PDB file of C-alpha atoms in Angstrom:
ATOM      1  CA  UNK A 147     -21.779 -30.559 -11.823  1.00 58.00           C
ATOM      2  CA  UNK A 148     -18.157 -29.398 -11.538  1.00 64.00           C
ATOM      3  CA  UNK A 149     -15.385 -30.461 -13.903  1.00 67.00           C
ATOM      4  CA  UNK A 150     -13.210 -33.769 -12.728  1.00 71.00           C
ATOM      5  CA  UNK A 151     -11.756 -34.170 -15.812  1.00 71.00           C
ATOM      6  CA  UNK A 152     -10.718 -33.038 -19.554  1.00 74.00           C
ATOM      7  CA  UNK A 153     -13.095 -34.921 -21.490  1.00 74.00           C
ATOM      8  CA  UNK A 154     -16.272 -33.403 -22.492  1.00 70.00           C
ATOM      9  CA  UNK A 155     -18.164 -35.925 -20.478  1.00 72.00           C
ATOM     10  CA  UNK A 156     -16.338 -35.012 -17.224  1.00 71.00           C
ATOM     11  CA  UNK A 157     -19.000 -32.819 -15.950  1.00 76.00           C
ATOM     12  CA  UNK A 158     -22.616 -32.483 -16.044  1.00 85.00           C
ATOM     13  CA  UNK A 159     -25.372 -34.870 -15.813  1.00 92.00           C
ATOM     14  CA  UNK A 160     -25.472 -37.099 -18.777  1.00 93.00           C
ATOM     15  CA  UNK A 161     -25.564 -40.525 -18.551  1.00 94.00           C
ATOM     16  CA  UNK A 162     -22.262 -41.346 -19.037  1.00 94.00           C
ATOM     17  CA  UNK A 163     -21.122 -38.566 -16.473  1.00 93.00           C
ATOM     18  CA  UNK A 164     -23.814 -40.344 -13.933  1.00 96.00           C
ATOM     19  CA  UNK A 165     -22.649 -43.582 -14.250  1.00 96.00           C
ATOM     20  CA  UNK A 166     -19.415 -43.280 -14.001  1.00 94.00           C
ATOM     21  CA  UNK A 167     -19.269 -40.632 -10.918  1.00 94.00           C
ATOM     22  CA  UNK A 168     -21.488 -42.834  -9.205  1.00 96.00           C
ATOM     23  CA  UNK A 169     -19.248 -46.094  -9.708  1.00 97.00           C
ATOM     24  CA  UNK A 170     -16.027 -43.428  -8.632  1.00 95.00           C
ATOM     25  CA  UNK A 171     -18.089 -42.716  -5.732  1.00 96.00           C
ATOM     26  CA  UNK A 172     -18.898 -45.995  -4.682  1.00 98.00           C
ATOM     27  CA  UNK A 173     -15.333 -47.233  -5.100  1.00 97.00           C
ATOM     28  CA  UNK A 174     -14.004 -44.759  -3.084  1.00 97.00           C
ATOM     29  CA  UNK A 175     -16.750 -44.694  -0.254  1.00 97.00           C
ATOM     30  CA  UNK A 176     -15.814 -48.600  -0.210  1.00 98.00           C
ATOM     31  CA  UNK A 177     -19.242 -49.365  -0.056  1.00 98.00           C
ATOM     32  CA  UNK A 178     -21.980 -51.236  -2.136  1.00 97.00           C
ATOM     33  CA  UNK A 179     -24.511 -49.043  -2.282  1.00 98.00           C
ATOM     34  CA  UNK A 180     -25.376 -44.831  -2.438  1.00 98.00           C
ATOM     35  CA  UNK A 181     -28.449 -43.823   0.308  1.00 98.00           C
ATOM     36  CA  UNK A 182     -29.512 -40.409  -1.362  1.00 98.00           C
ATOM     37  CA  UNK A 183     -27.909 -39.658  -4.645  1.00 98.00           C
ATOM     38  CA  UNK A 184     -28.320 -35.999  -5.618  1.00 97.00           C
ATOM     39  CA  UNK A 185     -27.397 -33.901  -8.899  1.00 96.00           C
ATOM     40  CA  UNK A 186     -25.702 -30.784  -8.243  1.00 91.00           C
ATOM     41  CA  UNK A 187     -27.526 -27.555 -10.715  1.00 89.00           C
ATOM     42  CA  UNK A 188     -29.009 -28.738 -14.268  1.00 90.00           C
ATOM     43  CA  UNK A 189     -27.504 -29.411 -17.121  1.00 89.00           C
ATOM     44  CA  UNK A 190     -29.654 -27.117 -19.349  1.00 86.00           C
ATOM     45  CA  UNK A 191     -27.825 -29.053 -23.065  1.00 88.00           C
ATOM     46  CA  UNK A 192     -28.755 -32.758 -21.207  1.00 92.00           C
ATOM     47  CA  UNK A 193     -32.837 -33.991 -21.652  1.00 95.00           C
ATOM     48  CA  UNK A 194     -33.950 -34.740 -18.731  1.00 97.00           C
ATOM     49  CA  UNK A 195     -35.288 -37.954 -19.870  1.00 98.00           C
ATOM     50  CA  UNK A 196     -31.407 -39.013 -20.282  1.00 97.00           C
ATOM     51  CA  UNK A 197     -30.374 -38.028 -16.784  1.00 97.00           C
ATOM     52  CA  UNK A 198     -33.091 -39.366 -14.324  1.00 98.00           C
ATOM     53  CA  UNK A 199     -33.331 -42.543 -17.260  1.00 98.00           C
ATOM     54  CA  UNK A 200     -29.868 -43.423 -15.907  1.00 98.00           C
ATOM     55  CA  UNK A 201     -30.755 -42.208 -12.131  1.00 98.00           C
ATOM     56  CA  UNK A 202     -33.647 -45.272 -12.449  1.00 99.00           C
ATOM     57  CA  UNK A 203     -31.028 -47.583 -13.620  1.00 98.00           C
ATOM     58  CA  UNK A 204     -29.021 -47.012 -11.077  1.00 98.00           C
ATOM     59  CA  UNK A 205     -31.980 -47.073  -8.748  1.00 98.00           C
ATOM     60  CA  UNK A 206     -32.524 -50.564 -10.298  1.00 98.00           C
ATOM     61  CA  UNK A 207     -29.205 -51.940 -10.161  1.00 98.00           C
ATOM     62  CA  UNK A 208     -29.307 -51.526  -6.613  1.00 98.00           C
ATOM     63  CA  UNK A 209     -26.057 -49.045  -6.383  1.00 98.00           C
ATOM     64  CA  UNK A 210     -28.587 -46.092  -5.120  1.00 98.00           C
ATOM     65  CA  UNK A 211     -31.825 -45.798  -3.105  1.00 98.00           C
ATOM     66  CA  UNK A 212     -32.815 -42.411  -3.694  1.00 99.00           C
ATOM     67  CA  UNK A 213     -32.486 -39.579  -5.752  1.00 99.00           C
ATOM     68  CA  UNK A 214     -32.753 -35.901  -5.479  1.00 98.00           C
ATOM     69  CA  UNK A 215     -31.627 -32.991  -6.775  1.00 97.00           C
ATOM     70  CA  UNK A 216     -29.767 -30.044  -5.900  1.00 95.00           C
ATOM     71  CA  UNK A 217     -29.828 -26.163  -6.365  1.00 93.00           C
ATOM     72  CA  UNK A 218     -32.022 -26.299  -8.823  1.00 93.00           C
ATOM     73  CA  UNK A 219     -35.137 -24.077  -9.049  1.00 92.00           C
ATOM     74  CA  UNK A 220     -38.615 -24.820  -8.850  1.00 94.00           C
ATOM     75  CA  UNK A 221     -39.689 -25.250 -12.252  1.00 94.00           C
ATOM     76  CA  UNK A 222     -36.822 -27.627 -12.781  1.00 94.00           C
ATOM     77  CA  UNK A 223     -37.697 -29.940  -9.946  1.00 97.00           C
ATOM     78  CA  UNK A 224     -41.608 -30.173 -10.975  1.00 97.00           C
ATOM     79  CA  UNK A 225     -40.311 -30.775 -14.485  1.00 97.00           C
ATOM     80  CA  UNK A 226     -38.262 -33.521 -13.520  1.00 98.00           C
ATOM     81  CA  UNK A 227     -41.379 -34.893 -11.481  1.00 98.00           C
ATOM     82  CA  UNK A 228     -44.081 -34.612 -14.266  1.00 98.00           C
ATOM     83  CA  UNK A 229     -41.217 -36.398 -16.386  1.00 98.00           C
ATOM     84  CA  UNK A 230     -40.562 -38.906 -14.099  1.00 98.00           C
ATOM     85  CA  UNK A 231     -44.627 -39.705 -13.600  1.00 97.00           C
ATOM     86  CA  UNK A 232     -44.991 -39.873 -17.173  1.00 98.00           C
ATOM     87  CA  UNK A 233     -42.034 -42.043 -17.957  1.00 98.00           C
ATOM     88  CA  UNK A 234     -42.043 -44.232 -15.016  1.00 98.00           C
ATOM     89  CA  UNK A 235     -38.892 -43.161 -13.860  1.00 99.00           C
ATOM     90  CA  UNK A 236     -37.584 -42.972 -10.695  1.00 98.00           C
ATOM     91  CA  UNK A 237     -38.856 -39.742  -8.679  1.00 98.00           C
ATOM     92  CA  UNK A 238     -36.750 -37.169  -7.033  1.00 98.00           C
ATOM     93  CA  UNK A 239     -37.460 -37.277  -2.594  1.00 99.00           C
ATOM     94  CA  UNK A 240     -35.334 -34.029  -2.309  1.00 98.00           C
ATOM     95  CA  UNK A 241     -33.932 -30.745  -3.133  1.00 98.00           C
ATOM     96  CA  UNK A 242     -31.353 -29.306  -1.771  1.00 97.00           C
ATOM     97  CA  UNK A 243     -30.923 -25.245  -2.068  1.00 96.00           C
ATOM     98  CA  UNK A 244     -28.770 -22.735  -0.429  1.00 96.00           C
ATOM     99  CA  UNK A 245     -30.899 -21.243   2.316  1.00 97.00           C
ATOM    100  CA  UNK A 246     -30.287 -18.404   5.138  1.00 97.00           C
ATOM    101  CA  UNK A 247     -31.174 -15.614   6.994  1.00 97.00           C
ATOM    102  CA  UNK A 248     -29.725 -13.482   4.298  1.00 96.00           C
ATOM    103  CA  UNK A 249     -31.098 -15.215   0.996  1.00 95.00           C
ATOM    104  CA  UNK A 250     -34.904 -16.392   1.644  1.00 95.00           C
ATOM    105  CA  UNK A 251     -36.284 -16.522  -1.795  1.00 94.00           C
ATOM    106  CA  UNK A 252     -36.505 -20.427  -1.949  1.00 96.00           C
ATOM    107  CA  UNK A 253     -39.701 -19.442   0.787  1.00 97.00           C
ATOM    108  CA  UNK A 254     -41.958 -18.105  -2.138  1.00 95.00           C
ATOM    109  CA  UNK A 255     -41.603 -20.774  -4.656  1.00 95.00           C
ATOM    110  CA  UNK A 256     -39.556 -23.564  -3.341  1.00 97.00           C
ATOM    111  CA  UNK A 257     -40.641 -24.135   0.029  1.00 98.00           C
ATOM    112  CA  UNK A 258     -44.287 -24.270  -0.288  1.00 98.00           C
ATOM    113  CA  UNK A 259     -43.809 -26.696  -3.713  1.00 97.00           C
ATOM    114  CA  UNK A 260     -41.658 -29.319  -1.905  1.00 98.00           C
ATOM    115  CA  UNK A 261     -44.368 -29.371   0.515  1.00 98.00           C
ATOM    116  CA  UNK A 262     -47.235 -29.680  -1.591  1.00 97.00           C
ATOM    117  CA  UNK A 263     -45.251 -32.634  -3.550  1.00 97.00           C
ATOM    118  CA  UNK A 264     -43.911 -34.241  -0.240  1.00 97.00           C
ATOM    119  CA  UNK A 265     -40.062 -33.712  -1.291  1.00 98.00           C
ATOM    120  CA  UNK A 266     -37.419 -33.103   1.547  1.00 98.00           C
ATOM    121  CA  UNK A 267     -35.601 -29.790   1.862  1.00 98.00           C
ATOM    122  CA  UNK A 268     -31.842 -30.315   2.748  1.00 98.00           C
ATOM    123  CA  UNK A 269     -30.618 -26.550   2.886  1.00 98.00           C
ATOM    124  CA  UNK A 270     -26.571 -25.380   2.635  1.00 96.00           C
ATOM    125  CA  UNK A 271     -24.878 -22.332   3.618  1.00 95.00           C
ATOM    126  CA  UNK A 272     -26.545 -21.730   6.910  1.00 96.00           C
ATOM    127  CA  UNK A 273     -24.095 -19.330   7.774  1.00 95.00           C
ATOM    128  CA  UNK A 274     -24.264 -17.738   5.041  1.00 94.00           C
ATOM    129  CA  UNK A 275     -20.646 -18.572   3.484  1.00 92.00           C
ATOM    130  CA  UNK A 276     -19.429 -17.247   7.583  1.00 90.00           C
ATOM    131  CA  UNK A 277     -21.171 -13.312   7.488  1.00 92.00           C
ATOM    132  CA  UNK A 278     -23.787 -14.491   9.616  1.00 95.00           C
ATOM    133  CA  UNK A 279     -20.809 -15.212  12.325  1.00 91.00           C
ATOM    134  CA  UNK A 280     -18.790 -12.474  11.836  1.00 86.00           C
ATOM    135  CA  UNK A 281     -16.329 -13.418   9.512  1.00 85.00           C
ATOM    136  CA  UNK A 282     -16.236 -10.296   7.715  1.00 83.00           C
ATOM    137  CA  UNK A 283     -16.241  -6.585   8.457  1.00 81.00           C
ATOM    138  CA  UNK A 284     -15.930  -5.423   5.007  1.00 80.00           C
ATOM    139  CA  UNK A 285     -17.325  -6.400   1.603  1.00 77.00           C
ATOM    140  CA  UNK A 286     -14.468  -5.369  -0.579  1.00 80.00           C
ATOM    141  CA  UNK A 287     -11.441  -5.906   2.456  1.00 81.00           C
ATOM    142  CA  UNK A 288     -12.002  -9.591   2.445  1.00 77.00           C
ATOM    143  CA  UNK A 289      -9.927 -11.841   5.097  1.00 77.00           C
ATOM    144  CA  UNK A 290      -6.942 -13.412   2.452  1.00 80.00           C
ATOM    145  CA  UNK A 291      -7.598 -16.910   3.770  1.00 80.00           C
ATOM    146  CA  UNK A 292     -11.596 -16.733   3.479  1.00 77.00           C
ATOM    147  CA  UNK A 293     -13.476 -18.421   0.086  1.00 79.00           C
ATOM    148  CA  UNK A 294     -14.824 -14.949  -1.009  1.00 77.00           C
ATOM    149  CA  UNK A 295     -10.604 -13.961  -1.507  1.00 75.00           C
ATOM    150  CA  UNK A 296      -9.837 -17.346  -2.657  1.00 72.00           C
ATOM    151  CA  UNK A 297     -12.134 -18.432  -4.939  1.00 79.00           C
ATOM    152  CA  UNK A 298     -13.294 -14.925  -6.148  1.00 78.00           C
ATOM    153  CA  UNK A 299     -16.476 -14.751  -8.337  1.00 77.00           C
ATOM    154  CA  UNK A 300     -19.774 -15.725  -6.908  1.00 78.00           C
ATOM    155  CA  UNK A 301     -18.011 -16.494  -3.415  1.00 79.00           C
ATOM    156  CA  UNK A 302     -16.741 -12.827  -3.253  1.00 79.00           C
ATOM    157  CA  UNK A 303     -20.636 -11.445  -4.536  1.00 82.00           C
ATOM    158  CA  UNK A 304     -22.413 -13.234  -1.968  1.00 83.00           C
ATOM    159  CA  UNK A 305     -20.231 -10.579   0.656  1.00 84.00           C
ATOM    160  CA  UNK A 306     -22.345  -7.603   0.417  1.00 90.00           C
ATOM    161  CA  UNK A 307     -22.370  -4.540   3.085  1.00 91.00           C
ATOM    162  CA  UNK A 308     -26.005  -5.013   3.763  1.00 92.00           C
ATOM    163  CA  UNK A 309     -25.474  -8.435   4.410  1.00 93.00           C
ATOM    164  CA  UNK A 310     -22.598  -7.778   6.927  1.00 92.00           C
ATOM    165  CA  UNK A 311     -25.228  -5.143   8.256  1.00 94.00           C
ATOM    166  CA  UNK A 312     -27.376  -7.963   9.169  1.00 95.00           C
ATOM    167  CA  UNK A 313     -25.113 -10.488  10.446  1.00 95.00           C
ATOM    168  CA  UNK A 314     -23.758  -7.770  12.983  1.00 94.00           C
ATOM    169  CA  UNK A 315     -27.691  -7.546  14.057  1.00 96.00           C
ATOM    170  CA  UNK A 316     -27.726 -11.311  14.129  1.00 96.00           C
ATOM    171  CA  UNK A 317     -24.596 -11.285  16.313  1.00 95.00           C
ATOM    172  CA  UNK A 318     -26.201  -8.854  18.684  1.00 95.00           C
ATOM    173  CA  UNK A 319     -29.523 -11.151  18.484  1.00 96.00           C
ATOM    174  CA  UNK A 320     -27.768 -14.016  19.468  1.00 96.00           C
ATOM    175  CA  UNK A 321     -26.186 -12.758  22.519  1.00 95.00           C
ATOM    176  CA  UNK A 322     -28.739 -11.435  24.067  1.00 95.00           C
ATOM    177  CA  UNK A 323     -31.123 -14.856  23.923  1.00 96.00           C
ATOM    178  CA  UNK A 324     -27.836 -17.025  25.345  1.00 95.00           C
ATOM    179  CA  UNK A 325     -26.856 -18.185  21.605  1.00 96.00           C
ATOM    180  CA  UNK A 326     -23.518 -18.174  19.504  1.00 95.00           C
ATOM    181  CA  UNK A 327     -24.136 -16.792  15.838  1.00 95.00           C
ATOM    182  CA  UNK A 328     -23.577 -19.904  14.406  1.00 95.00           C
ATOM    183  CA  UNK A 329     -26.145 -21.471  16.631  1.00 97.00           C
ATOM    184  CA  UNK A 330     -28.870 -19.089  15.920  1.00 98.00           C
ATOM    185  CA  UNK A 331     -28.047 -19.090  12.283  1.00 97.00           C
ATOM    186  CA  UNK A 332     -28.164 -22.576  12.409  1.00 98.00           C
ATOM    187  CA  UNK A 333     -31.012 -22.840  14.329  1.00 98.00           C
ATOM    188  CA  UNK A 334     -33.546 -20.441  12.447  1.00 98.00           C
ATOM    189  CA  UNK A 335     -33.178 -22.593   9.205  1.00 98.00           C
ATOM    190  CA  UNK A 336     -33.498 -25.912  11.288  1.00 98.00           C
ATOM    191  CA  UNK A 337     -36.783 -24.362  12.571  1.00 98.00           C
ATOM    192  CA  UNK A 338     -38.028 -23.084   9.726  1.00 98.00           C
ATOM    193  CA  UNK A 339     -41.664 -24.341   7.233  1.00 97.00           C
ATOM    194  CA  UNK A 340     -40.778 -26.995   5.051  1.00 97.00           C
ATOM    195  CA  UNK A 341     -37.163 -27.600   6.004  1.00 98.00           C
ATOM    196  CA  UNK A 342     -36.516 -31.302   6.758  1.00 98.00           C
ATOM    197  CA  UNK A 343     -32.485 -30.455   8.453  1.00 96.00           C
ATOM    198  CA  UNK A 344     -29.680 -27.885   7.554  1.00 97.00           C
ATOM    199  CA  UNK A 345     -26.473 -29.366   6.175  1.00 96.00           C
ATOM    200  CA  UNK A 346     -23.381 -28.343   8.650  1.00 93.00           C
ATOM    201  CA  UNK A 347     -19.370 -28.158   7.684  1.00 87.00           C
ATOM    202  CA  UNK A 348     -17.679 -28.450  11.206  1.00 88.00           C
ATOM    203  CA  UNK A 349     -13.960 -28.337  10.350  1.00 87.00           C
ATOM    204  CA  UNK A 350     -13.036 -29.473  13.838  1.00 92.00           C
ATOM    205  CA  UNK A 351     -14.406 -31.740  16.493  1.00 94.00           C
ATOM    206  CA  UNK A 352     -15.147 -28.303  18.246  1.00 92.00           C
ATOM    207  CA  UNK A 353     -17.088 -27.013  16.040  1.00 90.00           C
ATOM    208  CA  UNK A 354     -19.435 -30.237  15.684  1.00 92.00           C
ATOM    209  CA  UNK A 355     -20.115 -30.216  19.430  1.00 93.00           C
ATOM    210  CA  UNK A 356     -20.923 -26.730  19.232  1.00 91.00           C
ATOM    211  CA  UNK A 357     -23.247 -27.049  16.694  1.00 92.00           C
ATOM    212  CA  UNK A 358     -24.803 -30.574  18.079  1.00 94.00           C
ATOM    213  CA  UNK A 359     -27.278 -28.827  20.464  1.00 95.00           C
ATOM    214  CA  UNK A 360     -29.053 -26.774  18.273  1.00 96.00           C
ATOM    215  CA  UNK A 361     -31.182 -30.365  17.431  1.00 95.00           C
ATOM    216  CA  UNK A 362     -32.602 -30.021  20.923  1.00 96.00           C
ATOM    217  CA  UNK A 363     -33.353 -26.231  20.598  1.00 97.00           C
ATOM    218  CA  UNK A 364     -36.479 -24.639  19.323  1.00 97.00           C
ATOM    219  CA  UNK A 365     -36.706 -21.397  18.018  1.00 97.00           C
ATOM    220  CA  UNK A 366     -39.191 -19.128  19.940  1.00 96.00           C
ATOM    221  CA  UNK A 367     -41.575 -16.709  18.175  1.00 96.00           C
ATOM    222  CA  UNK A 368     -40.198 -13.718  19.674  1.00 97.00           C
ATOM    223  CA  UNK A 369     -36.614 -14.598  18.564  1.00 97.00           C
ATOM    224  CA  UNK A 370     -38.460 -15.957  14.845  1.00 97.00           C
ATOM    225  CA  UNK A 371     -39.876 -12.334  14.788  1.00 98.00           C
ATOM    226  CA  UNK A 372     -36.680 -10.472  15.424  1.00 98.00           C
ATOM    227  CA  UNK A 373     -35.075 -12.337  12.565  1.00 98.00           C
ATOM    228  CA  UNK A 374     -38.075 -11.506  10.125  1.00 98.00           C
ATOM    229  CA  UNK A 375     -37.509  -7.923  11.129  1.00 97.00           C
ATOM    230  CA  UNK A 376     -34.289  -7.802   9.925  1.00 97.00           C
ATOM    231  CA  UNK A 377     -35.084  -9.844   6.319  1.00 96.00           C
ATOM    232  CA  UNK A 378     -38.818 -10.073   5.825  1.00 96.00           C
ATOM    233  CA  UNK A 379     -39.714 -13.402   4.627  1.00 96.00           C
ATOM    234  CA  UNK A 380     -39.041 -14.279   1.139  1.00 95.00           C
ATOM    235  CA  UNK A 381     -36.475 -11.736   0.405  1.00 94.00           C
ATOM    236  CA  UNK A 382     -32.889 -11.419   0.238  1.00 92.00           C
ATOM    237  CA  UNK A 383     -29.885  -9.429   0.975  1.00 91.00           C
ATOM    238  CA  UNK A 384     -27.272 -11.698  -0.432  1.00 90.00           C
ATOM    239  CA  UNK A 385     -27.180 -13.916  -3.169  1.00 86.00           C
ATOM    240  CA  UNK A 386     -26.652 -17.211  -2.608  1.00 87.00           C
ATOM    241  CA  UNK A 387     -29.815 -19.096  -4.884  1.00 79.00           C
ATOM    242  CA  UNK A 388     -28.926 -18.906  -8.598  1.00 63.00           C
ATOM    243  CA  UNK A 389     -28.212 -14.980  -8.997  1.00 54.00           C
ATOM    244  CA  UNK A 390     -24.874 -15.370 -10.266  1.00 51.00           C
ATOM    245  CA  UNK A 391     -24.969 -13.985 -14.374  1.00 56.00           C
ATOM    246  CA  UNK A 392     -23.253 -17.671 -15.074  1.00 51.00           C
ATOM    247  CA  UNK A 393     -26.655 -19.457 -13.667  1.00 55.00           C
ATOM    248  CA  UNK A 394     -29.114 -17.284 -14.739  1.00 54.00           C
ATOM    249  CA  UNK A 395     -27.552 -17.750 -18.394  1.00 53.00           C
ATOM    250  CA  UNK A 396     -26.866 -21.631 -17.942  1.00 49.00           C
ATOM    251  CA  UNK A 397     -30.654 -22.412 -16.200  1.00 43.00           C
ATOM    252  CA  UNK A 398     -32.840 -19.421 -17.688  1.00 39.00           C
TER     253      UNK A 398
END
């Protein structure tokens, strides 16, 4: 999806922009072969016949075993399904949204569709770009070294004061059942209808052993309910799932 070069075919998912970020991939990776192979948002100006056409050759050639897609919403996928059934093209096994305690829209559309169609849910953002662990106290007095003051934009809108709001409650929630935000943010997505694992970022060795024991927790109903409480399911406080003006204009 993003930009690695000048040329007009650096980005996106046309065929030639497949191919050759695939063959990139695999030469850097050092390795023959890609397991799950996922595009990143649509391309709304690229059929979708070209893109999962050169997904299936790919799938063919024996540089990738699976594809899936990512971020995109739940019309796309089914389109990309009916196309693929009707084409004989390769079929997508997963999408992969942004999903938290603080965005839950994927639940009313997304969630139960993957499940009737048997496709895996990989979710991002768990933590909710860090607000569900404290990492900020203010939405407009944002840390200088965190994304939202970085990278500005969509980063910086996903920081909203009822989303710190909640994260404080989460904090609070965690405590009190024996938990670390991250682990109970972590934990409620894990635990969640539909959702096949959460993707985690550990930046240090600490931070992956920390997180490693929330496979062997289960999230109890009583703790479940207390996090409903403070988003009911299906809603949002943040904006994490293709809100941003930029994606509504580029998908809708």
């Amino acid at each position: 999806f993003y930009k690695v070069g000048p040329g007009p075919n650096d980005e996106g998912l046309s065929r030639l922009h497949l191919i050759r970020a695939c063959e990139d991939s695999l030469r850097r990776l050092r390795t023959d072969y890609i397991d799950l192979y996922q595009i990143h948002r649509p391309s709304p100006t690229i059929p979708v016949e070209e893109t999962l056409s050169a997904l299936t050759d790919l799938v063919q050639q024996g540089k990738v075993r699976y594809i899936g897609s990512s971020t995109h919403p739940a019309w796309k996928v089914i389109e990309g399904i009916m196309v693929s059934e009707l084409k004989g093209y390769v079929r997508f096994v997963s999408e992969q949204p942004p999903y938290n305690l603080l965005d839950r829209r994927i639940e009313n559309e997304l969630v139960p569709m993957c499940q009737a169609h048997g496709l895996g849910l990989i979710t991002w953002s768990p933590l909710a770009q860090g607000v569900l662990v404290g990492r900020y106290s203010s939405a407009t007095d944002l840390p200088a070294d965190s994304r939202g003051a970085l990278r500005g934009g969509i980063y910086s809108e996903r920081i909203t004061p009822m989303g710190i709001e909640i994260g404080n409650k989460a904090l609070g929630l965690a405590s009190e059942h024996g938990l670390s935000a991250a682990q109970l943010a972590t934990l409620w997505v894990k635990d969640q209808p539909g959702i096949t694992a959460p993707l985690v970022g550990p930046r240090t060795l600490e931070q992956l052993e920390h997180a490693l024991p929330v496979l062997e927790m289960t999230l109890s109903e009583e703790l479940a309910a207390a996090c409903d409480e403070l988003v009911p399911p299906g809603s949002a406080v943040a904006s994490f799932f293709n809100s941003a003006a930029w994606m509504k204009r580029r998908i809708f």
